[in-house]
Coordinates of C-alpha atoms and ligand atoms in Angstrom, one line a residue:
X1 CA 0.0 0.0 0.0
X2 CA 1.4 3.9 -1.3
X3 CA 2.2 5.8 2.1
X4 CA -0.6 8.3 3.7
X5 CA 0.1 11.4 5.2
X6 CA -2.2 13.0 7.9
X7 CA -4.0 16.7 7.2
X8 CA -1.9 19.2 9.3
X9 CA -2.8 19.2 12.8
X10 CA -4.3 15.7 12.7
X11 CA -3.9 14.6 16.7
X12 CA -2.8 11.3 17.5
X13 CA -3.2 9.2 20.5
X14 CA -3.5 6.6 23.4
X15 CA -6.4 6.2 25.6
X16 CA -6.9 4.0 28.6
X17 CA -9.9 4.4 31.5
X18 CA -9.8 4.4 35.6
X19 CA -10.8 0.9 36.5
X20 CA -9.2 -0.6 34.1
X21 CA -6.0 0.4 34.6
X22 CA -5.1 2.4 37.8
X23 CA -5.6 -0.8 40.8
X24 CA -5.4 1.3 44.4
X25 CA -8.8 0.2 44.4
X26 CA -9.0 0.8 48.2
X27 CA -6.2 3.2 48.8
X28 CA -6.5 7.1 49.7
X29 CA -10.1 7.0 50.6
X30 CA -11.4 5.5 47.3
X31 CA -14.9 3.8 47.9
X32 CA -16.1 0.6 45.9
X33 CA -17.6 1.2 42.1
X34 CA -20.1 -0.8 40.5
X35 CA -17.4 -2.2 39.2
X36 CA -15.8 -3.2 42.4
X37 CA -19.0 -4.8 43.4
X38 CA -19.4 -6.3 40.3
X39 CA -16.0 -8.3 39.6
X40 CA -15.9 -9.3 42.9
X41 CA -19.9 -11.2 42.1
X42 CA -18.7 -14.6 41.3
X43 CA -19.3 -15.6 37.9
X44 CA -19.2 -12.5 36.6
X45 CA -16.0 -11.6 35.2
X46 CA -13.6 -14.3 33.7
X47 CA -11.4 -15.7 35.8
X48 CA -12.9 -13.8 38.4
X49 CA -10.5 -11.2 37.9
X50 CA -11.1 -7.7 39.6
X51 CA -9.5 -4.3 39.0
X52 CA -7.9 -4.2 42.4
X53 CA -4.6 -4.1 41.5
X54 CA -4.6 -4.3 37.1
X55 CA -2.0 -2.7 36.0
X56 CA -1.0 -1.0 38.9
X57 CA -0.7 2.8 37.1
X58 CA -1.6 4.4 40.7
X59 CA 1.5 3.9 41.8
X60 CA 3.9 3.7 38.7
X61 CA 2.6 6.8 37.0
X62 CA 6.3 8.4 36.7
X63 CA 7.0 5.3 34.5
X64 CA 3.7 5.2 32.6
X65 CA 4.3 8.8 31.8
X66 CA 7.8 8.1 30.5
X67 CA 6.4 5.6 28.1
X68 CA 3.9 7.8 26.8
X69 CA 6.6 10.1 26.3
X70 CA 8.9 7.8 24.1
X71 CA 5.9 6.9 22.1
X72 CA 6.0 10.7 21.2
X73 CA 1.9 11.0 21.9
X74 CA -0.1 14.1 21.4
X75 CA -2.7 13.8 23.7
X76 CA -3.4 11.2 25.7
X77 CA -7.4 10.1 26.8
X78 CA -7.9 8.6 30.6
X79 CA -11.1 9.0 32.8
X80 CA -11.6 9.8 36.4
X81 CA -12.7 7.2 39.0
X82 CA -15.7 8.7 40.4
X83 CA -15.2 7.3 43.5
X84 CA -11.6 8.1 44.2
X85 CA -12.3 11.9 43.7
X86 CA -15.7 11.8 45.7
X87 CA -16.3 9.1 47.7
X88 CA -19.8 7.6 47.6
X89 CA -20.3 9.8 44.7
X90 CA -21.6 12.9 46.8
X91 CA -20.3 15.9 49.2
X92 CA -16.8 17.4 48.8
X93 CA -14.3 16.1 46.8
X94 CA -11.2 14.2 48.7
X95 CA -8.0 15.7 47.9
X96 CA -5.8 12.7 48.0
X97 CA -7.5 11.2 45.2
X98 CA -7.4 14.7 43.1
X99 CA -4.0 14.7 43.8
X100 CA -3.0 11.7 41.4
X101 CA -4.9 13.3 38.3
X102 CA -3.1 16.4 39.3
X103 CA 0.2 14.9 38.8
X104 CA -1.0 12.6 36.0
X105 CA -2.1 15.9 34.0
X106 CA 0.8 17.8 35.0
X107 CA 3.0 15.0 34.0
X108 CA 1.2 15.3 30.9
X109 CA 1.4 18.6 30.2
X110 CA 5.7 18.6 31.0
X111 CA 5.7 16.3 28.3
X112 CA 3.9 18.0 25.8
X113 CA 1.0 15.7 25.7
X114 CA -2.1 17.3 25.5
X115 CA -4.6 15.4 28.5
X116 CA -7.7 14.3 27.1
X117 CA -10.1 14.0 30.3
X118 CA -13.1 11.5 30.5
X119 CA -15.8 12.0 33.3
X120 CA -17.3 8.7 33.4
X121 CA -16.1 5.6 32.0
X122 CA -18.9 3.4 33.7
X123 CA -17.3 3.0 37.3
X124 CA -20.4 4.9 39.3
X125 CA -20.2 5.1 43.1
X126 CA -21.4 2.0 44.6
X127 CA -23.5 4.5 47.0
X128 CA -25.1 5.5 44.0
X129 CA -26.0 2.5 42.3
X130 CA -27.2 1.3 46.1
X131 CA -29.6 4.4 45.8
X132 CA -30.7 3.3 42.2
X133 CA -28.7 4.0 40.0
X134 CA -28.7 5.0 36.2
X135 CA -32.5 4.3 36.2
X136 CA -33.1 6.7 38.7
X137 CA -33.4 10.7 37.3
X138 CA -31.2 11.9 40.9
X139 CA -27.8 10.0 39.5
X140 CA -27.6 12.7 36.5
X141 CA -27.7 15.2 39.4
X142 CA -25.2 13.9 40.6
X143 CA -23.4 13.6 37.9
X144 CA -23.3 17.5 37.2
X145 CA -22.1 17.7 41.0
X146 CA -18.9 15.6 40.5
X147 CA -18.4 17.3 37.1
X148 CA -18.4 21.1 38.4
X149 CA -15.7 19.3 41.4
X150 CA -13.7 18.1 38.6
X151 CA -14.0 21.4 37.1
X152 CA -12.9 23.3 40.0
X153 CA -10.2 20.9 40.4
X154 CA -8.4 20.7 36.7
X155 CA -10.5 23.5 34.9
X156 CA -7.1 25.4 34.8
X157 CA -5.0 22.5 33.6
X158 CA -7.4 20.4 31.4
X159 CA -9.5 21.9 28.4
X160 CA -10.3 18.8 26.5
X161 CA -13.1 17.0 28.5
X162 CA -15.5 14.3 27.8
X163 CA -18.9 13.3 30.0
X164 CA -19.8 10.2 29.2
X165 CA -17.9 6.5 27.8
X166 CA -20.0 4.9 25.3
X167 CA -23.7 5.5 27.2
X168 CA -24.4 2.4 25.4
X169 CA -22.5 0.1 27.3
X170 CA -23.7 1.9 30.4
X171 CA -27.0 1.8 30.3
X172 CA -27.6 -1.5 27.6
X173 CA -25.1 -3.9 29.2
X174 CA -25.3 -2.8 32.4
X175 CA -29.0 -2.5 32.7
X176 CA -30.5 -4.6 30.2
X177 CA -28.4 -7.7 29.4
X178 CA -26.3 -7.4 32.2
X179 CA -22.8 -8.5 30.7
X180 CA -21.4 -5.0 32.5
X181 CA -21.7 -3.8 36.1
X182 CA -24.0 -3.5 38.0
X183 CA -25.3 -6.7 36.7
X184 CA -29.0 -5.8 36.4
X185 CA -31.0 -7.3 33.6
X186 CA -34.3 -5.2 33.4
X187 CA -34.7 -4.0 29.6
X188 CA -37.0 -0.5 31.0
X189 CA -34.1 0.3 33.2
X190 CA -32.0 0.0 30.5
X191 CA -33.7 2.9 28.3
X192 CA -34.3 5.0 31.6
X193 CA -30.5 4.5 32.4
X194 CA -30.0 5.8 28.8
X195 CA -32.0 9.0 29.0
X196 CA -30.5 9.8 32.7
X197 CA -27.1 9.2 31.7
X198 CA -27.9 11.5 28.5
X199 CA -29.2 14.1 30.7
X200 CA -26.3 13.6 33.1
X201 CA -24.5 14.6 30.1
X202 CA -26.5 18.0 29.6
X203 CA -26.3 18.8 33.1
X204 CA -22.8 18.8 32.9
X205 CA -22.3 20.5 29.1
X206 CA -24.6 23.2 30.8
X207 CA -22.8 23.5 34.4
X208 CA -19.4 24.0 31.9
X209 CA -20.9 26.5 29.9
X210 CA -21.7 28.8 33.1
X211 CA -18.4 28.5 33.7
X212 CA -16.6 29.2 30.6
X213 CA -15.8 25.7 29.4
X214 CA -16.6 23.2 27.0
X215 CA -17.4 19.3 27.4
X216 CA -18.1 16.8 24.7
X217 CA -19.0 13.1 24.7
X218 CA -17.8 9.7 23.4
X219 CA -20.6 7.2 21.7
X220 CA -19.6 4.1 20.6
X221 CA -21.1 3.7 16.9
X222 CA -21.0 0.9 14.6
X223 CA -21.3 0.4 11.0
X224 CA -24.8 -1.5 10.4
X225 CA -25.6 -3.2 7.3
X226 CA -28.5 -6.3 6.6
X227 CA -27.1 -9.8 5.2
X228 CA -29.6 -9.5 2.0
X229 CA -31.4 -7.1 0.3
X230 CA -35.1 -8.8 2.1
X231 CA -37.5 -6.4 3.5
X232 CA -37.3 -8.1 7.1
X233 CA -33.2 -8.1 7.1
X234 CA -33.5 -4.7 6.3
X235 CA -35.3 -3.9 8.7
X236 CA -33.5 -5.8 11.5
X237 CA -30.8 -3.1 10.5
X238 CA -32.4 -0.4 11.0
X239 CA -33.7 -1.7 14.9
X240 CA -30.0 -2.3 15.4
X241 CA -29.1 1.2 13.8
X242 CA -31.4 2.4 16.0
X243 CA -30.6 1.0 19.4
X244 CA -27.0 1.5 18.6
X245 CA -26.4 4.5 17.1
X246 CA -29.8 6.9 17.0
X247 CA -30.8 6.4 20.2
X248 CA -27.6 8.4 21.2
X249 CA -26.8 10.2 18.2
X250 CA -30.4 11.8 17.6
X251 CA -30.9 13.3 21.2
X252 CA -27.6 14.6 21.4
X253 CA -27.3 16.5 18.2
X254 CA -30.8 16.7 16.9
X255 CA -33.0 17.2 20.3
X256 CA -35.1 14.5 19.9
X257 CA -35.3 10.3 20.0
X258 CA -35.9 8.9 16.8
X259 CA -39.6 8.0 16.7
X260 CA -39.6 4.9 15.1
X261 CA -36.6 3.6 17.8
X262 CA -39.5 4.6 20.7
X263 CA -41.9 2.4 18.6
X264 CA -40.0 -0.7 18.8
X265 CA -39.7 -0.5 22.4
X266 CA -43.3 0.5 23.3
X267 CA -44.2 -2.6 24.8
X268 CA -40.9 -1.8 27.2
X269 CA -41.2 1.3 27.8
X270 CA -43.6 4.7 27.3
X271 CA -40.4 7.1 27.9
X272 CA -42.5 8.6 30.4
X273 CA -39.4 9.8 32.0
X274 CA -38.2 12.2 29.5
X275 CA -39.5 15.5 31.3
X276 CA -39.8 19.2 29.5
X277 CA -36.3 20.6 28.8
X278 CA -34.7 17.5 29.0
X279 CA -34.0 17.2 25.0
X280 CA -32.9 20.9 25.0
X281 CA -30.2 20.0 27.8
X282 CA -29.1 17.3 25.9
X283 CA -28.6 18.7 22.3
X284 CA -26.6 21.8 23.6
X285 CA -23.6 22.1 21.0
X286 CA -20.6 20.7 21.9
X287 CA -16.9 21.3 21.0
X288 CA -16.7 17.6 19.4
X289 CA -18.2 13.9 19.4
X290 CA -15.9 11.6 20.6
X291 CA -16.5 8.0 18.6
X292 CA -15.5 4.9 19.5
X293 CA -15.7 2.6 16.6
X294 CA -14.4 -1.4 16.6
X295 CA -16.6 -3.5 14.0
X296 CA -19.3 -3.9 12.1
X297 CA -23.1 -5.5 12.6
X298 CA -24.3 -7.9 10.3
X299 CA -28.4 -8.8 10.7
X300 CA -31.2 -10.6 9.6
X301 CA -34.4 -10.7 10.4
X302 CA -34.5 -14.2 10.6
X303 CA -34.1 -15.1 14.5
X304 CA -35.2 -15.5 16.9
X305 CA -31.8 -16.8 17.9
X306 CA -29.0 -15.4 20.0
X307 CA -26.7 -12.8 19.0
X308 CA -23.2 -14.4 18.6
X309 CA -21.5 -12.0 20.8
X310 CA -23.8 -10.9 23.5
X311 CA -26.8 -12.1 25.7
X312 CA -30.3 -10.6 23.4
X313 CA -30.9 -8.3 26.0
X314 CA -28.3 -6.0 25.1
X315 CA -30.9 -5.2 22.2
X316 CA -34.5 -5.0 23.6
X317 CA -37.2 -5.1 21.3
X318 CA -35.4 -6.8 18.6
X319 CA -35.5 -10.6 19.7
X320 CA -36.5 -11.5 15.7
X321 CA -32.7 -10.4 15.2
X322 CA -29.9 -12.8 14.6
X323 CA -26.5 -11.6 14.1
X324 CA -25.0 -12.8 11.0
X325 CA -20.8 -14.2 11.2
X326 CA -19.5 -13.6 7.7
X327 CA -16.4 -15.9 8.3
X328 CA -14.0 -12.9 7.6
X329 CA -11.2 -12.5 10.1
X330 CA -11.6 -11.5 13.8
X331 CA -10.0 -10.6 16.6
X332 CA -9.8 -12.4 19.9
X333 CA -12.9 -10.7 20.8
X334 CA -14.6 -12.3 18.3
X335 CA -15.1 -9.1 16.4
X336 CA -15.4 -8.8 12.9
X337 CA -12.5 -6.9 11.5
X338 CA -13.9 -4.6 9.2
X339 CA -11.5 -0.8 8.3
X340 CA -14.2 0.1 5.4
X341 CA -17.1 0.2 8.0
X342 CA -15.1 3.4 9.9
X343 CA -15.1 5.1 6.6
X344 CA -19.1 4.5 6.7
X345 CA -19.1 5.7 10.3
X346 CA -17.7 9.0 9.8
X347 CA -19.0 9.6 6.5
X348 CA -22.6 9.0 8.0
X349 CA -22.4 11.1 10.8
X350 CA -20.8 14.0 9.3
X351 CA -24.0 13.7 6.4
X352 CA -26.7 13.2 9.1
X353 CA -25.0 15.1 11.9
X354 CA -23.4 18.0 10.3
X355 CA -21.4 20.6 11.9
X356 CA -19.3 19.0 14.6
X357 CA -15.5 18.4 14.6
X358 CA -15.4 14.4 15.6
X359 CA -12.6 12.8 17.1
X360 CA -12.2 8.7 16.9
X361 CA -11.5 8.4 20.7
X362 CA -11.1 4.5 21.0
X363 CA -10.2 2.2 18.3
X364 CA -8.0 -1.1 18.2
X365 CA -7.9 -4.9 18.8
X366 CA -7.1 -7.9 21.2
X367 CA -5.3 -10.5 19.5
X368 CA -3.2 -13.7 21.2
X369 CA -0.2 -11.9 21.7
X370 CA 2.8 -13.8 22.2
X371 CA 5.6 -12.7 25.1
X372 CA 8.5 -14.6 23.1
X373 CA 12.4 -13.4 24.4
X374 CA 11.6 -10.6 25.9
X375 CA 9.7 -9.3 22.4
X376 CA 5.6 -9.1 21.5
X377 CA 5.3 -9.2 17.7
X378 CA 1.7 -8.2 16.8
X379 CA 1.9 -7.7 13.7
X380 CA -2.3 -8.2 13.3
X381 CA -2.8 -5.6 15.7
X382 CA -0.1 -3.3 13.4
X383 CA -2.2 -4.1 10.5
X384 CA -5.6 -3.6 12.5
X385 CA -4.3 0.0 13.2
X386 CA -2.7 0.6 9.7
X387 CA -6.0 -0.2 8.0
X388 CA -8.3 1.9 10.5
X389 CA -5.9 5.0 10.0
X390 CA -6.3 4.8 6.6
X391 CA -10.1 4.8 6.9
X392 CA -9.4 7.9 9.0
X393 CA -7.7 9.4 5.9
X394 CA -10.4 8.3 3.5
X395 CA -12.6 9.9 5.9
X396 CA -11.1 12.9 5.6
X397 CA -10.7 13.2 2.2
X398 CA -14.5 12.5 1.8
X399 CA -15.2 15.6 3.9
X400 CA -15.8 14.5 7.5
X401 CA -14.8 16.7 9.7
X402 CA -12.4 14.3 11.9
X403 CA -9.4 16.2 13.4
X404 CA -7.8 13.4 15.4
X405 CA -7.1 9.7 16.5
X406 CA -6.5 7.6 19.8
X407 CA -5.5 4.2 19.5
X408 CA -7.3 2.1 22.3
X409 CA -5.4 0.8 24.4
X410 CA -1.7 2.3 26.0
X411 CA -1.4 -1.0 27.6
X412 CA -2.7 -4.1 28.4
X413 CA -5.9 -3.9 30.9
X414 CA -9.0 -5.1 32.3
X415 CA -11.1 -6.3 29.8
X416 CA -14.3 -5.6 31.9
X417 CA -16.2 -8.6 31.7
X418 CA -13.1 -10.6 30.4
X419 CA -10.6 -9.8 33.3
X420 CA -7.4 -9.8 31.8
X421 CA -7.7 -12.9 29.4
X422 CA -7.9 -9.8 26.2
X423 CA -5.0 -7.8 25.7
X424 CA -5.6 -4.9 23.5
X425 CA -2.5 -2.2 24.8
X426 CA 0.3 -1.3 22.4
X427 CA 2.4 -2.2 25.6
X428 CA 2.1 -5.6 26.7
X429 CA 2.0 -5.7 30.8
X430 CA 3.5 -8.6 32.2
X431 CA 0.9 -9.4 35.5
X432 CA 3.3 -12.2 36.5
X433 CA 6.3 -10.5 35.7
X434 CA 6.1 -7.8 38.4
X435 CA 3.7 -5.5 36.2
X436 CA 6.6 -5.0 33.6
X437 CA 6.1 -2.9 30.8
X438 CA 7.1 -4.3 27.5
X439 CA 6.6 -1.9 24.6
X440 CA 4.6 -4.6 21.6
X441 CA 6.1 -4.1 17.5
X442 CA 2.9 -1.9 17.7
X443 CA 4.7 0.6 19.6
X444 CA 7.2 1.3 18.1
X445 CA 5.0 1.0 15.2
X446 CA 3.1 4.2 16.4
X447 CA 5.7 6.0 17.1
X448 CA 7.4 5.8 14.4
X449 CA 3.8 7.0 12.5
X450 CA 2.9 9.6 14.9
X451 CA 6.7 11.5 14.5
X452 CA 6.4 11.2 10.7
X453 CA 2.8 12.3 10.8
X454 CA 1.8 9.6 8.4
X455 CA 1.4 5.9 7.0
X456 CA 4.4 4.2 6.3
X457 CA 4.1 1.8 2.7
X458 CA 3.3 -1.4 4.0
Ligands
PNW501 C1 -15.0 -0.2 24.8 N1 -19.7 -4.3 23.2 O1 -15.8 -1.3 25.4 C2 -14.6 0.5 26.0 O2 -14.7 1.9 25.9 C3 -13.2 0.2 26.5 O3 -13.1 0.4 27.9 C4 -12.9 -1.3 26.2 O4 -11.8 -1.8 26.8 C5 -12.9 -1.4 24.7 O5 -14.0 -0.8 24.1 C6 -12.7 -2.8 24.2 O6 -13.7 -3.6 24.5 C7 -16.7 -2.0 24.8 O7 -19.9 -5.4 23.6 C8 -17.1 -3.2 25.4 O8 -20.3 -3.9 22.2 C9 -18.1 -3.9 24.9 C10 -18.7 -3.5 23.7 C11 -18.3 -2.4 23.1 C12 -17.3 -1.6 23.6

């Protein structure tokens, strides 16, 4: 393939979130997460791993900074535990937890790397969860509580912010199907957890705004697209489009849910909790969409039968939907590997949803990677990256408006529901090896792109 260069100013990153990296779980007056509570639920997570100690970054940020530094990032994208910063998820903030993002940012900042700050990568206060949760309207309250504390706290070091991880996840798996923390598998508390994390979000773009600053948000979208040209496939593509990607996309940047998404789940839910002025809250302009983006759906409308890579109840109101397997390569997560489907992404949103610069905040794979003398050679997760940037580019040159890149993940991490049996870091972390850091071929790989701004010929 001919070498790619990046359009001038084109930012390129790492990202990596709280629980799945930092350990310290119980250390300087953190209190448990959902996600705590949940790892620690036998049967849960794989392994029954927990994210008490992961990768340990609490206490080796020095040395974590230094790698970010030799891999010559622009910015780099971590969230905030919740419950390190304010314990229980209400009242003052606790200064020995606001202390490590301090240094983490000004770490950052010494190095020329630009912090990227996410609010809430789905670890919410056990004490809130305890007093309902996502479901319940008070938690987005809350929510634009801990976001003016972080404010206060980093407003004068951090000026790229996010609210919200990939609400999908949140409110679908955690609610509905119950693959993610807190476990719960109610489909109507899944859609109420989606509007009150939503309006979480506007409480906090609002609360911002009084104060001078700016906050966007990170969905995770997926290319959609029906196994044959039927009228019933096609429409299976459009539920899954609709759970997916309008149910977030629409209220945030058009004001409204789509109608014909509130249709499908009628017999789950009236929306009765969307009150007056939520939608305005919600659709406030924002400085950028973050977007996650890691595969492509393939449906039918030919089920009922499970889809192939999570319980059904991640997508209420569809159970007539099978997901299709093309037999086209994966990667360990069993996700279809699919670099054109990006292009789609961004070249969708910016048609449908003009008007706001997007950022791809996560994207990357877990393969088998092989610790072999010292050395990882992932050259399929080099390729997985090589192909995706290129999207990016195509992206770009088709008009979308997408002014930067952060490759998911820094390092090896908790896999959520899959402990630490996926590896998707450019740095492989050796767990039985005294948490070593052993830069992957990927690394170097991404350094080498990000200092000469462009895509080497293959
Ligand atoms: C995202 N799904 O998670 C998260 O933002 C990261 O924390 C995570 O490590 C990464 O992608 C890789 O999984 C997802 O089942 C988890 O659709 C599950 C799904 C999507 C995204």
């Amino acid at each position: 393939m001919s070498p790619v260069q990046f359009p001038p100013g084109f930012l390129l990153g790492a990202a990596t979130a709280a629980y799945q990296i930092e350990g310290a779980a119980a250390v300087d007056g953190r209190t448990p997460s959902i996600w705590d509570t949940f790892s620690k639920t036998p049967g849960k997570v794989r392994e029954g791993h927990t994210g008490d100690v992961a990768c340990d970054h609490y206490h080796r940020l020095d040395e974590d900074l230094a790698l970010m530094g030799d891999l010559g990032l622009a910015a780099y994208r971590f969230s905030v535990s919740w419950s390190r910063v304010q314990p229980g998820g209400r009242g003052g903030p606790n200064a020995q937890g606001l202390d490590f993002y301090k240094r983490l940012v000004d770490g950052l900042l010494e190095r020329g790397i630009e912090p990227w700050l996410t609010m809430y990568h789905w670890d919410l206060p056990q004490e809130l969860e305890d007093a309902g949760g996502w479901p319940v309207r008070d938690t987005a309250q809350r929510f634009r509580d801990y976001a003016v504390l972080l404010h206060d706290a980093l407003g004068d070091r951090v000026s790229r912010w996010s609210t919200l991880n990939e609400p999908w996840c949140s409110a679908l798996l955690g609610y509905s199907s119950g693959d993610h923390a807190p476990g719960r598998q109610e489909p109507a508390d899944g859609i109420a957890a989606t509007h009150h994390l939503l309006l979480g979000h506007g409480l906090a773009v609002q609360a911002f705004q009084e104060r001078g600053a700016t906050t966007g948000i990170t969905l995770n979208l997926y290319a959609v697209s029906p196994e044959t040209s039927s009228a019933a496939d096609a429409d299976a593509a459009r539920r899954i489009d609709g759970l997916a990607n309008r149910l977030f996309l629409d209220p945030v940047l058009k004001g409204s849910y789509p109608e014909d998404v509130k249709e499908d789940l009628r017999e789950i839910t009236d929306f009765g909790f969307v009150q007056d002025g939520d939608l305005a809250l919600i659709s406030q302009p924002l400085p950028f969409l973050g977007i996650n983006y890691y595969s492509r759906h393939v449906v039918s409308g030919a089920g009922p039968v499970e889809p192939y890579w999570r319980k059904p109840g991640a997508w209420p109101g569809s159970g007539n939907v099978r997901f299709v397997e093309r037999g086209v390569p994966k990667t360990a997560m069993n996700w279809e590997i699919d670099a054109p489907g990006l292009v789609e992404v961004l070249t969708r949103v910016a048609r449908e949803y003009p008007s706001v610069p997007l950022y791809i905040t996560e994207n990357g794979a877990a393969f088998d990677d092989k610790l072999a003398d010292g050395a990882v050679d992932d050259a399929d997760r080099v390729a997985y990256l090589d192909a995706h940037l290129r999207a990016c580019v195509e992206a770009v040159e088709a008009g979308a408006p997408l002014r930067g890149y952060f490759a998911w993940s820094l390092m090896d991490n908790f896999e959520w529901a899959w402990g630490y049996t996926r590896r998707f870091g450019m740095i492989y972390v050796d767990y039985e090896d005294g948490q070593r850091r052993i830069p992957k071929r990927s690394a170097g790989w991404y350094a080498d792109v990000i200092r000469s701004g462009g895509l080497p010929a293959e």
